[in-house]
mmCIF file of C-alpha atoms in Angstrom:
data_model
loop_
_atom_site.group_PDB
_atom_site.id
_atom_site.type_symbol
_atom_site.label_atom_id
_atom_site.label_comp_id
_atom_site.label_asym_id
_atom_site.label_seq_id
_atom_site.Cartn_x
_atom_site.Cartn_y
_atom_site.Cartn_z
ATOM 1 C CA MET A 16 -7.723 23.108 3.509
ATOM 2 C CA LYS A 17 -7.102 24.447 0.004
ATOM 3 C CA VAL A 18 -3.536 25.344 0.952
ATOM 4 C CA LEU A 19 -2.872 21.716 1.908
ATOM 5 C CA LEU A 20 -4.225 20.542 -1.439
ATOM 6 C CA GLN A 21 -2.071 23.049 -3.323
ATOM 7 C CA LYS A 22 1.125 22.121 -1.463
ATOM 8 C CA PRO A 23 1.506 18.352 -1.063
ATOM 9 C CA ILE A 24 4.768 18.745 0.904
ATOM 10 C CA LEU A 25 2.907 20.741 3.563
ATOM 11 C CA LEU A 26 0.258 18.012 3.655
ATOM 12 C CA MET A 27 2.992 15.423 4.186
ATOM 13 C CA ALA A 28 4.434 17.408 7.081
ATOM 14 C CA VAL A 29 1.027 17.860 8.715
ATOM 15 C CA LEU A 30 0.112 14.183 8.344
ATOM 16 C CA CYS A 31 3.391 12.877 9.679
ATOM 17 C CA LEU A 32 2.788 13.676 13.370
ATOM 18 C CA PRO A 33 -0.720 12.143 13.703
ATOM 19 C CA LEU A 34 0.377 9.077 11.752
ATOM 20 C CA TRP A 35 3.409 8.774 14.032
ATOM 21 C CA VAL A 36 1.088 8.689 17.043
ATOM 22 C CA ILE A 37 -1.236 6.169 15.358
ATOM 23 C CA PHE A 38 1.464 3.807 14.080
ATOM 24 C CA GLY A 39 4.019 4.382 16.845
ATOM 25 C CA ASN A 40 6.795 4.275 14.263
ATOM 26 C CA PHE A 41 8.249 7.386 12.613
ATOM 27 C CA ILE A 42 9.596 5.614 9.515
ATOM 28 C CA LEU A 43 6.206 4.054 8.774
ATOM 29 C CA ALA A 44 4.427 7.359 9.430
ATOM 30 C CA ALA A 45 6.801 9.271 7.141
ATOM 31 C CA SER A 46 6.389 6.687 4.380
ATOM 32 C CA ALA A 47 2.609 6.753 4.656
ATOM 33 C CA SER A 48 2.483 10.559 4.649
ATOM 34 C CA ILE A 49 4.714 10.672 1.544
ATOM 35 C CA LEU A 50 2.449 8.224 -0.261
ATOM 36 C CA ILE A 51 -0.706 10.095 0.755
ATOM 37 C CA GLY A 52 0.822 13.427 -0.290
ATOM 38 C CA MET A 53 1.830 12.042 -3.673
ATOM 39 C CA LEU A 54 -1.637 10.582 -4.204
ATOM 40 C CA VAL A 55 -3.321 13.884 -3.359
ATOM 41 C CA GLY A 56 -0.952 15.734 -5.678
ATOM 42 C CA MET A 57 -1.632 13.362 -8.565
ATOM 43 C CA ILE A 58 -5.407 13.551 -8.081
ATOM 44 C CA ARG A 59 -5.256 17.363 -7.972
ATOM 45 C CA THR A 60 -3.167 17.503 -11.157
ATOM 46 C CA LEU A 61 -5.520 15.101 -12.933
ATOM 47 C CA HIS A 62 -8.474 17.273 -11.921
ATOM 48 C CA GLN A 63 -6.741 20.396 -13.281
ATOM 49 C CA VAL A 64 -5.950 18.677 -16.582
ATOM 50 C CA THR A 65 -9.533 17.503 -17.081
ATOM 51 C CA GLU A 66 -10.887 20.960 -16.243
ATOM 52 C CA ALA A 67 -8.502 22.521 -18.779
ATOM 53 C CA LYS A 68 -9.605 20.028 -21.438
ATOM 54 C CA LYS A 69 -13.269 20.828 -20.748
ATOM 55 C CA ALA A 70 -12.580 24.550 -20.983
ATOM 56 C CA ARG A 71 -10.723 24.090 -24.293
ATOM 57 C CA ALA A 72 -13.548 21.923 -25.655
ATOM 58 C CA LYS A 73 -16.126 24.554 -24.713
ATOM 59 C CA SER A 74 -14.205 27.370 -26.383
ATOM 60 C CA ALA A 75 -13.558 25.298 -29.540
ATOM 61 C CA ALA A 76 -17.131 23.972 -29.875
ATOM 62 C CA PRO A 77 -18.733 27.012 -31.614
ATOM 63 C CA ALA A 78 -15.971 27.256 -34.222
ATOM 64 C CA SER A 79 -16.033 23.548 -35.067
ATOM 65 C CA SER A 80 -19.839 23.363 -35.250
ATOM 66 C CA GLU A 81 -19.980 25.558 -38.351
ATOM 67 C CA THR A 82 -20.801 23.617 -41.503
ATOM 68 C CA PRO A 83 -18.685 24.239 -44.566
ATOM 69 C CA ASN A 84 -20.272 25.850 -47.606
ATOM 70 C CA ASP A 85 -20.401 23.014 -50.151
ATOM 71 C CA LYS A 86 -22.499 24.811 -52.781
ATOM 72 C CA PRO A 87 -20.618 27.130 -55.117
ATOM 73 C CA ASN A 88 -22.198 30.521 -55.852
#
C-alpha cells in the first residue's frame, strides 16, 4: 500500500480497471483515476511538508528558547 502512496501514477493505473468496470466507460474511469491519483499525491506532499516543518521547529526550539544576557558584567 505504501508503494501506491509513493507513486501516484501506479495508483492511477491500478484504479483505472476497477473504475472502468464500475462506470462502464473507460474515459470516465481514466479521468476519475487521474483525479484520485492527483489528490492522493497532493495530500501526501502536504503531509511531508508539515512533518518537515515540525521537525525543523523541534530542532530550533532549544536554541531559540535561550534568553539573552541583558545585564552587563
